[in-house]
């Protein structure tokens, strides 16, 4: 008996509990929406500070890559004075192991001074599940979409 | 004996063979480099056609999202007449299950007519491993970086 039981124990240890992918996908989409709510309420600098891994890389439009959560958060301070950044995820996928995921969506920038739309954009976010079981951002990129003609 | 052996067999079936993450990461980086070589040699339209999943979403700068490999490839036809698109991956991560990965890197556009640099950029790519064991693109985004001042 001893040998198969040992092998069984090794497999048990190697095999994590099965991941409910649809549930994780819904979790990522909700997390991304909550992240946007925080951005609107408290600014992108605070939202990125709370939702990013320490070694996040941000790939902003018309700028160089920004490495590290603190630098990314700091980089939004001036932006936040001018704009409110909001977004809505469109789709997400999660790895079978439930430790890596991505979402993409559409974003809007609103001019704080006038309350008028300032730009439309898109984003692609890579999420990683930390040792604490929480998803945080590992990489994030944005760009602008064409302006919508005034009605 | 029967019961533990059965349970063991179930665990064996549930557990895929262990993934060598470092090997998969190196594979993604090499794939991304090979993809760039094909883009330079045969154009982005052909390269994206070969390296994308059928349901790829492309998030191009200053344009709307493009859904589907054929539309993405077609969208590069005019671009290819003007520019040579090249890139170099900077980093990649792979899920523990080895079925989802991402890479990001820096890109350059060269004007075909003059052979001169036309733009610098960045990209973020999400890769999915198909049933055939080959990695293909599930999502891809790009944006521009600031021009380098002439020396």
mmCIF file of C-alpha atoms in Angstrom:
data_model
loop_
_atom_site.group_PDB
_atom_site.id
_atom_site.type_symbol
_atom_site.label_atom_id
_atom_site.label_comp_id
_atom_site.label_asym_id
_atom_site.label_seq_id
_atom_site.Cartn_x
_atom_site.Cartn_y
_atom_site.Cartn_z
ATOM 1 C CA UNK A 1 0.000 0.000 0.000
ATOM 2 C CA UNK A 2 2.721 2.481 0.904
ATOM 3 C CA UNK A 3 3.984 3.299 -2.576
ATOM 4 C CA UNK A 4 0.691 4.248 -4.309
ATOM 5 C CA UNK A 5 -0.415 6.252 -1.263
ATOM 6 C CA UNK A 6 2.837 8.245 -1.380
ATOM 7 C CA UNK A 7 2.427 8.860 -5.094
ATOM 8 C CA UNK A 8 -1.168 9.856 -4.501
ATOM 9 C CA UNK A 9 -0.085 12.368 -1.846
ATOM 10 C CA UNK A 10 2.463 13.857 -4.253
ATOM 11 C CA UNK A 11 -0.193 14.245 -6.927
ATOM 12 C CA UNK A 12 -2.554 15.811 -4.413
ATOM 13 C CA UNK A 13 0.125 18.328 -3.494
ATOM 14 C CA UNK A 14 1.051 19.039 -7.125
ATOM 15 C CA UNK A 15 -2.567 19.383 -8.206
ATOM 16 C CA UNK A 16 -4.340 22.494 -6.997
ATOM 17 C CA UNK A 17 -8.069 22.361 -6.412
ATOM 18 C CA UNK A 18 -9.951 22.748 -9.692
ATOM 19 C CA UNK A 19 -10.537 26.336 -10.815
ATOM 20 C CA UNK A 20 -14.008 27.527 -11.789
ATOM 21 C CA UNK A 21 -12.934 29.504 -14.869
ATOM 22 C CA UNK A 22 -16.302 31.141 -15.521
ATOM 23 C CA UNK A 23 -16.421 32.312 -11.908
ATOM 24 C CA UNK A 24 -12.865 33.716 -12.143
ATOM 25 C CA UNK A 25 -13.724 35.452 -15.420
ATOM 26 C CA UNK A 26 -16.755 37.102 -13.777
ATOM 27 C CA UNK A 27 -14.493 38.054 -10.861
ATOM 28 C CA UNK A 28 -11.982 39.728 -13.204
ATOM 29 C CA UNK A 29 -14.736 41.675 -14.995
ATOM 30 C CA UNK A 30 -16.215 42.838 -11.674
ATOM 31 C CA UNK A 31 -12.761 43.717 -10.338
ATOM 32 C CA UNK A 32 -12.085 45.781 -13.453
ATOM 33 C CA UNK A 33 -15.421 47.624 -12.967
ATOM 34 C CA UNK A 34 -14.666 48.252 -9.278
ATOM 35 C CA UNK A 35 -11.244 49.547 -10.328
ATOM 36 C CA UNK A 36 -12.944 52.033 -12.692
ATOM 37 C CA UNK A 37 -15.343 53.170 -9.944
ATOM 38 C CA UNK A 38 -12.362 53.898 -7.690
ATOM 39 C CA UNK A 39 -10.646 55.793 -10.530
ATOM 40 C CA UNK A 40 -13.706 58.023 -10.987
ATOM 41 C CA UNK A 41 -14.161 58.553 -7.239
ATOM 42 C CA UNK A 42 -10.546 58.916 -6.096
ATOM 43 C CA UNK A 43 -8.480 59.425 -9.254
ATOM 44 C CA UNK A 44 -6.373 57.103 -11.404
ATOM 45 C CA UNK A 45 -3.272 57.564 -9.196
ATOM 46 C CA UNK A 46 -5.057 56.055 -6.183
ATOM 47 C CA UNK A 47 -6.870 53.385 -8.218
ATOM 48 C CA UNK A 48 -3.642 52.186 -9.885
ATOM 49 C CA UNK A 49 -1.901 52.206 -6.503
ATOM 50 C CA UNK A 50 -4.524 49.868 -5.060
ATOM 51 C CA UNK A 51 -4.980 47.500 -8.031
ATOM 52 C CA UNK A 52 -1.356 47.025 -9.195
ATOM 53 C CA UNK A 53 1.360 44.567 -8.315
ATOM 54 C CA UNK A 54 4.566 46.197 -7.143
ATOM 55 C CA UNK A 55 6.323 45.265 -10.412
ATOM 56 C CA UNK A 56 3.556 46.437 -12.755
ATOM 57 C CA UNK A 57 4.599 47.736 -16.147
ATOM 58 C CA UNK A 58 2.420 50.471 -17.667
ATOM 59 C CA UNK A 59 2.616 51.200 -21.408
ATOM 60 C CA UNK A 60 1.022 54.651 -21.798
ATOM 61 C CA UNK A 61 0.331 56.321 -25.158
ATOM 62 C CA UNK A 62 2.945 58.815 -26.390
ATOM 63 C CA UNK A 63 5.248 58.066 -23.454
ATOM 64 C CA UNK A 64 7.920 55.562 -22.442
ATOM 65 C CA UNK A 65 7.069 52.384 -20.442
ATOM 66 C CA UNK A 66 6.675 53.046 -16.705
ATOM 67 C CA UNK A 67 7.991 50.377 -14.345
ATOM 68 C CA UNK A 68 6.746 49.870 -10.787
ATOM 69 C CA UNK A 69 3.523 50.685 -8.932
ATOM 70 C CA UNK A 70 4.838 53.826 -7.238
ATOM 71 C CA UNK A 71 6.092 55.345 -10.494
ATOM 72 C CA UNK A 72 2.844 54.463 -12.270
ATOM 73 C CA UNK A 73 0.709 55.982 -9.513
ATOM 74 C CA UNK A 74 2.899 59.106 -9.410
ATOM 75 C CA UNK A 75 2.603 59.415 -13.183
ATOM 76 C CA UNK A 76 -1.177 59.860 -12.897
ATOM 77 C CA UNK A 77 -1.059 62.755 -10.399
ATOM 78 C CA UNK A 78 -0.890 65.510 -13.040
ATOM 79 C CA UNK A 79 -3.323 63.630 -15.300
ATOM 80 C CA UNK A 80 -5.860 63.447 -12.455
ATOM 81 C CA UNK A 81 -5.845 67.225 -12.052
ATOM 82 C CA UNK A 82 -7.175 67.579 -15.604
ATOM 83 C CA UNK A 83 -9.190 64.448 -16.340
ATOM 84 C CA UNK A 84 -11.536 61.854 -14.854
ATOM 85 C CA UNK A 85 -10.604 58.444 -16.295
ATOM 86 C CA UNK A 86 -13.419 55.876 -16.498
ATOM 87 C CA UNK A 87 -13.683 52.563 -18.334
ATOM 88 C CA UNK A 88 -15.821 49.501 -18.977
ATOM 89 C CA UNK A 89 -14.391 46.023 -19.580
ATOM 90 C CA UNK A 90 -15.579 44.269 -22.753
ATOM 91 C CA UNK A 91 -14.072 40.797 -22.339
ATOM 92 C CA UNK A 92 -11.768 38.716 -20.150
ATOM 93 C CA UNK A 93 -10.007 35.359 -20.313
ATOM 94 C CA UNK A 94 -8.485 33.351 -17.460
ATOM 95 C CA UNK A 95 -5.801 30.629 -17.611
ATOM 96 C CA UNK A 96 -6.880 27.089 -16.630
ATOM 97 C CA UNK A 97 -4.620 27.429 -13.576
ATOM 98 C CA UNK A 98 -6.473 30.591 -12.494
ATOM 99 C CA UNK A 99 -3.276 32.578 -11.894
ATOM 100 C CA UNK A 100 -3.085 34.712 -15.060
ATOM 101 C CA UNK A 101 -5.872 36.580 -16.838
ATOM 102 C CA UNK A 102 -6.490 39.498 -19.129
ATOM 103 C CA UNK A 103 -9.268 41.951 -19.749
ATOM 104 C CA UNK A 104 -9.764 44.635 -22.348
ATOM 105 C CA UNK A 105 -12.248 47.450 -22.575
ATOM 106 C CA UNK A 106 -13.106 50.946 -23.647
ATOM 107 C CA UNK A 107 -12.299 54.097 -21.704
ATOM 108 C CA UNK A 108 -13.353 57.727 -21.544
ATOM 109 C CA UNK A 109 -11.629 60.839 -20.280
ATOM 110 C CA UNK A 110 -13.728 63.721 -18.963
ATOM 111 C CA UNK A 111 -12.372 67.235 -18.569
ATOM 112 C CA UNK A 112 -12.696 68.137 -14.871
ATOM 113 C CA UNK A 113 -12.951 71.864 -15.590
ATOM 114 C CA UNK A 114 -15.768 71.670 -18.126
ATOM 115 C CA UNK A 115 -17.337 68.263 -17.402
ATOM 116 C CA UNK A 116 -17.154 67.625 -21.161
ATOM 117 C CA UNK A 117 -15.788 64.466 -22.857
ATOM 118 C CA UNK A 118 -12.058 64.934 -23.549
ATOM 119 C CA UNK A 119 -11.117 61.623 -25.226
ATOM 120 C CA UNK A 120 -12.143 58.038 -25.862
ATOM 121 C CA UNK A 121 -9.741 55.141 -25.530
ATOM 122 C CA UNK A 122 -9.129 51.425 -25.118
ATOM 123 C CA UNK A 123 -7.035 49.337 -22.748
ATOM 124 C CA UNK A 124 -5.567 45.869 -22.352
ATOM 125 C CA UNK A 125 -4.761 44.658 -18.824
ATOM 126 C CA UNK A 126 -2.888 41.522 -17.693
ATOM 127 C CA UNK A 127 -3.848 40.296 -14.219
ATOM 128 C CA UNK A 128 -1.900 37.964 -11.938
ATOM 129 C CA UNK A 129 -3.232 36.251 -8.844
ATOM 130 C CA UNK A 130 -0.991 36.891 -5.860
ATOM 131 C CA UNK A 131 -0.135 34.471 -3.046
ATOM 132 C CA UNK A 132 -3.011 36.048 -1.071
ATOM 133 C CA UNK A 133 -5.528 34.911 -3.742
ATOM 134 C CA UNK A 134 -6.196 38.470 -4.940
ATOM 135 C CA UNK A 135 -5.908 39.472 -8.587
ATOM 136 C CA UNK A 136 -3.723 42.484 -9.282
ATOM 137 C CA UNK A 137 -2.390 44.139 -12.437
ATOM 138 C CA UNK A 138 0.879 42.927 -13.896
ATOM 139 C CA UNK A 139 0.774 44.935 -17.138
ATOM 140 C CA UNK A 140 -1.523 47.588 -18.531
ATOM 141 C CA UNK A 141 -1.659 49.481 -21.810
ATOM 142 C CA UNK A 142 -3.889 52.175 -23.220
ATOM 143 C CA UNK A 143 -4.391 54.109 -26.420
ATOM 144 C CA UNK A 144 -6.874 56.567 -27.851
ATOM 145 C CA UNK A 145 -9.805 55.896 -30.151
ATOM 146 C CA UNK A 146 -11.082 58.384 -32.731
ATOM 147 C CA UNK A 147 -13.160 61.249 -31.322
ATOM 148 C CA UNK A 148 -16.894 60.920 -31.860
ATOM 149 C CA UNK A 149 -18.184 63.733 -34.040
ATOM 150 C CA UNK A 150 -20.425 66.182 -32.160
ATOM 151 C CA UNK A 151 -24.145 65.416 -32.687
ATOM 152 C CA UNK B 1 -6.004 -1.634 -3.284
ATOM 153 C CA UNK B 2 -8.767 -0.787 -5.735
ATOM 154 C CA UNK B 3 -10.067 2.436 -4.215
ATOM 155 C CA UNK B 4 -6.796 4.408 -3.908
ATOM 156 C CA UNK B 5 -5.726 3.264 -7.368
ATOM 157 C CA UNK B 6 -8.989 4.565 -8.855
ATOM 158 C CA UNK B 7 -8.659 7.868 -7.021
ATOM 159 C CA UNK B 8 -5.058 8.058 -8.178
ATOM 160 C CA UNK B 9 -6.125 7.501 -11.785
ATOM 161 C CA UNK B 10 -8.686 10.294 -11.472
ATOM 162 C CA UNK B 11 -6.041 12.660 -10.151
ATOM 163 C CA UNK B 12 -3.685 11.658 -12.935
ATOM 164 C CA UNK B 13 -6.379 12.468 -15.501
ATOM 165 C CA UNK B 14 -7.271 15.769 -13.842
ATOM 166 C CA UNK B 15 -3.653 16.815 -13.539
ATOM 167 C CA UNK B 16 -1.945 17.699 -16.786
ATOM 168 C CA UNK B 17 1.722 16.917 -17.118
ATOM 169 C CA UNK B 18 3.746 19.581 -15.313
ATOM 170 C CA UNK B 19 4.549 22.666 -17.382
ATOM 171 C CA UNK B 20 8.120 23.946 -17.598
ATOM 172 C CA UNK B 21 7.255 27.636 -17.186
ATOM 173 C CA UNK B 22 10.745 28.944 -17.960
ATOM 174 C CA UNK B 23 10.806 26.890 -21.154
ATOM 175 C CA UNK B 24 7.364 28.178 -22.180
ATOM 176 C CA UNK B 25 8.438 31.748 -21.424
ATOM 177 C CA UNK B 26 11.497 31.328 -23.649
ATOM 178 C CA UNK B 27 9.218 29.813 -26.298
ATOM 179 C CA UNK B 28 6.885 32.845 -26.179
ATOM 180 C CA UNK B 29 9.815 35.285 -26.475
ATOM 181 C CA UNK B 30 11.242 33.366 -29.438
ATOM 182 C CA UNK B 31 7.809 33.100 -31.061
ATOM 183 C CA UNK B 32 7.364 36.848 -30.701
ATOM 184 C CA UNK B 33 10.796 37.423 -32.328
ATOM 185 C CA UNK B 34 9.979 35.016 -35.178
ATOM 186 C CA UNK B 35 6.669 36.858 -35.620
ATOM 187 C CA UNK B 36 8.596 40.152 -35.996
ATOM 188 C CA UNK B 37 10.988 38.596 -38.543
ATOM 189 C CA UNK B 38 7.991 37.506 -40.624
ATOM 190 C CA UNK B 39 6.492 41.008 -40.341
ATOM 191 C CA UNK B 40 9.694 42.563 -41.693
ATOM 192 C CA UNK B 41 10.059 39.974 -44.459
ATOM 193 C CA UNK B 42 6.448 39.550 -45.563
ATOM 194 C CA UNK B 43 4.507 42.441 -44.017
ATOM 195 C CA UNK B 44 2.335 42.764 -40.931
ATOM 196 C CA UNK B 45 -0.796 41.564 -42.764
ATOM 197 C CA UNK B 46 0.800 38.173 -43.482
ATOM 198 C CA UNK B 47 2.491 37.941 -40.054
ATOM 199 C CA UNK B 48 -0.744 38.677 -38.160
ATOM 200 C CA UNK B 49 -2.593 36.191 -40.380
ATOM 201 C CA UNK B 50 -0.153 33.424 -39.409
ATOM 202 C CA UNK B 51 0.233 34.203 -35.673
ATOM 203 C CA UNK B 52 -3.368 35.029 -34.673
ATOM 204 C CA UNK B 53 -6.267 32.964 -33.417
ATOM 205 C CA UNK B 54 -9.398 33.278 -35.530
ATOM 206 C CA UNK B 55 -11.125 35.345 -32.793
ATOM 207 C CA UNK B 56 -8.216 37.726 -32.123
ATOM 208 C CA UNK B 57 -9.061 41.234 -31.001
ATOM 209 C CA UNK B 58 -6.670 43.996 -32.097
ATOM 210 C CA UNK B 59 -6.694 47.354 -30.291
ATOM 211 C CA UNK B 60 -4.879 49.734 -32.657
ATOM 212 C CA UNK B 61 -3.997 53.335 -31.800
ATOM 213 C CA UNK B 62 -6.405 56.038 -33.021
ATOM 214 C CA UNK B 63 -8.828 53.438 -34.374
ATOM 215 C CA UNK B 64 -11.677 51.232 -33.159
ATOM 216 C CA UNK B 65 -11.102 47.638 -31.953
ATOM 217 C CA UNK B 66 -10.785 45.145 -34.820
ATOM 218 C CA UNK B 67 -12.332 41.702 -34.286
ATOM 219 C CA UNK B 68 -11.221 38.580 -36.122
ATOM 220 C CA UNK B 69 -8.013 37.450 -37.818
ATOM 221 C CA UNK B 70 -9.187 38.199 -41.371
ATOM 222 C CA UNK B 71 -10.243 41.751 -40.515
ATOM 223 C CA UNK B 72 -6.998 42.369 -38.608
ATOM 224 C CA UNK B 73 -4.858 41.065 -41.462
ATOM 225 C CA UNK B 74 -6.851 43.083 -44.013
ATOM 226 C CA UNK B 75 -6.425 46.179 -41.848
ATOM 227 C CA UNK B 76 -2.636 46.009 -42.262
ATOM 228 C CA UNK B 77 -2.653 45.894 -46.090
ATOM 229 C CA UNK B 78 -2.561 49.694 -46.561
ATOM 230 C CA UNK B 79 -0.186 50.106 -43.589
ATOM 231 C CA UNK B 80 2.246 47.614 -45.175
ATOM 232 C CA UNK B 81 2.454 49.697 -48.357
ATOM 233 C CA UNK B 82 3.916 52.582 -46.346
ATOM 234 C CA UNK B 83 5.747 51.035 -43.400
ATOM 235 C CA UNK B 84 7.889 48.113 -42.262
ATOM 236 C CA UNK B 85 6.782 47.132 -38.741
ATOM 237 C CA UNK B 86 9.429 45.501 -36.542
ATOM 238 C CA UNK B 87 9.522 44.795 -32.800
ATOM 239 C CA UNK B 88 11.506 43.241 -29.976
ATOM 240 C CA UNK B 89 9.894 41.600 -26.919
ATOM 241 C CA UNK B 90 11.067 42.872 -23.536
ATOM 242 C CA UNK B 91 9.327 40.448 -21.151
ATOM 243 C CA UNK B 92 6.829 37.597 -21.001
ATOM 244 C CA UNK B 93 4.863 35.715 -18.345
ATOM 245 C CA UNK B 94 3.148 32.333 -18.653
ATOM 246 C CA UNK B 95 0.293 30.904 -16.522
ATOM 247 C CA UNK B 96 1.108 27.838 -14.382
ATOM 248 C CA UNK B 97 -1.227 25.836 -16.649
ATOM 249 C CA UNK B 98 0.795 26.876 -19.710
ATOM 250 C CA UNK B 99 -2.285 27.868 -21.737
ATOM 251 C CA UNK B 100 -2.238 31.681 -21.388
ATOM 252 C CA UNK B 101 0.712 34.062 -21.622
ATOM 253 C CA UNK B 102 1.563 37.629 -22.416
ATOM 254 C CA UNK B 103 4.519 39.495 -23.843
ATOM 255 C CA UNK B 104 5.261 43.160 -24.242
ATOM 256 C CA UNK B 105 7.918 44.943 -26.203
ATOM 257 C CA UNK B 106 9.022 47.912 -28.216
ATOM 258 C CA UNK B 107 8.358 48.466 -31.911
ATOM 259 C CA UNK B 108 9.643 50.554 -34.779
ATOM 260 C CA UNK B 109 8.089 51.666 -38.044
ATOM 261 C CA UNK B 110 10.304 52.324 -41.047
ATOM 262 C CA UNK B 111 9.159 54.325 -44.048
ATOM 263 C CA UNK B 112 9.428 52.011 -47.080
ATOM 264 C CA UNK B 113 9.942 54.886 -49.521
ATOM 265 C CA UNK B 114 12.823 56.561 -47.671
ATOM 266 C CA UNK B 115 14.155 53.759 -45.447
ATOM 267 C CA UNK B 116 14.047 56.275 -42.580
ATOM 268 C CA UNK B 117 12.541 55.685 -39.110
ATOM 269 C CA UNK B 118 8.866 56.752 -39.128
ATOM 270 C CA UNK B 119 7.776 56.016 -35.549
ATOM 271 C CA UNK B 120 8.586 54.167 -32.325
ATOM 272 C CA UNK B 121 6.004 52.252 -30.342
ATOM 273 C CA UNK B 122 5.151 49.618 -27.751
ATOM 274 C CA UNK B 123 2.836 46.600 -27.721
ATOM 275 C CA UNK B 124 1.147 44.202 -25.325
ATOM 276 C CA UNK B 125 0.163 40.773 -26.632
ATOM 277 C CA UNK B 126 -1.931 38.029 -24.983
ATOM 278 C CA UNK B 127 -1.162 34.512 -26.218
ATOM 279 C CA UNK B 128 -3.317 31.396 -25.924
ATOM 280 C CA UNK B 129 -2.170 27.849 -26.523
ATOM 281 C CA UNK B 130 -4.467 26.081 -28.971
ATOM 282 C CA UNK B 131 -5.568 22.433 -28.903
ATOM 283 C CA UNK B 132 -2.654 21.708 -31.276
ATOM 284 C CA UNK B 133 -0.129 22.907 -28.657
ATOM 285 C CA UNK B 134 0.799 26.032 -30.603
ATOM 286 C CA UNK B 135 0.677 29.502 -29.072
ATOM 287 C CA UNK B 136 -1.299 32.090 -31.046
ATOM 288 C CA UNK B 137 -2.426 35.659 -30.355
ATOM 289 C CA UNK B 138 -5.734 36.217 -28.599
ATOM 290 C CA UNK B 139 -5.396 39.977 -28.087
ATOM 291 C CA UNK B 140 -2.895 42.596 -29.189
ATOM 292 C CA UNK B 141 -2.543 46.309 -28.568
ATOM 293 C CA UNK B 142 -0.096 48.957 -29.702
ATOM 294 C CA UNK B 143 0.614 52.618 -29.151
ATOM 295 C CA UNK B 144 3.296 55.126 -30.076
ATOM 296 C CA UNK B 145 6.247 56.298 -28.016
ATOM 297 C CA UNK B 146 7.769 59.768 -28.282
ATOM 298 C CA UNK B 147 9.970 60.347 -31.315
ATOM 299 C CA UNK B 148 13.695 60.325 -30.599
ATOM 300 C CA UNK B 149 15.192 63.726 -31.354
ATOM 301 C CA UNK B 150 17.544 63.739 -34.331
ATOM 302 C CA UNK B 151 21.207 63.462 -33.279
#
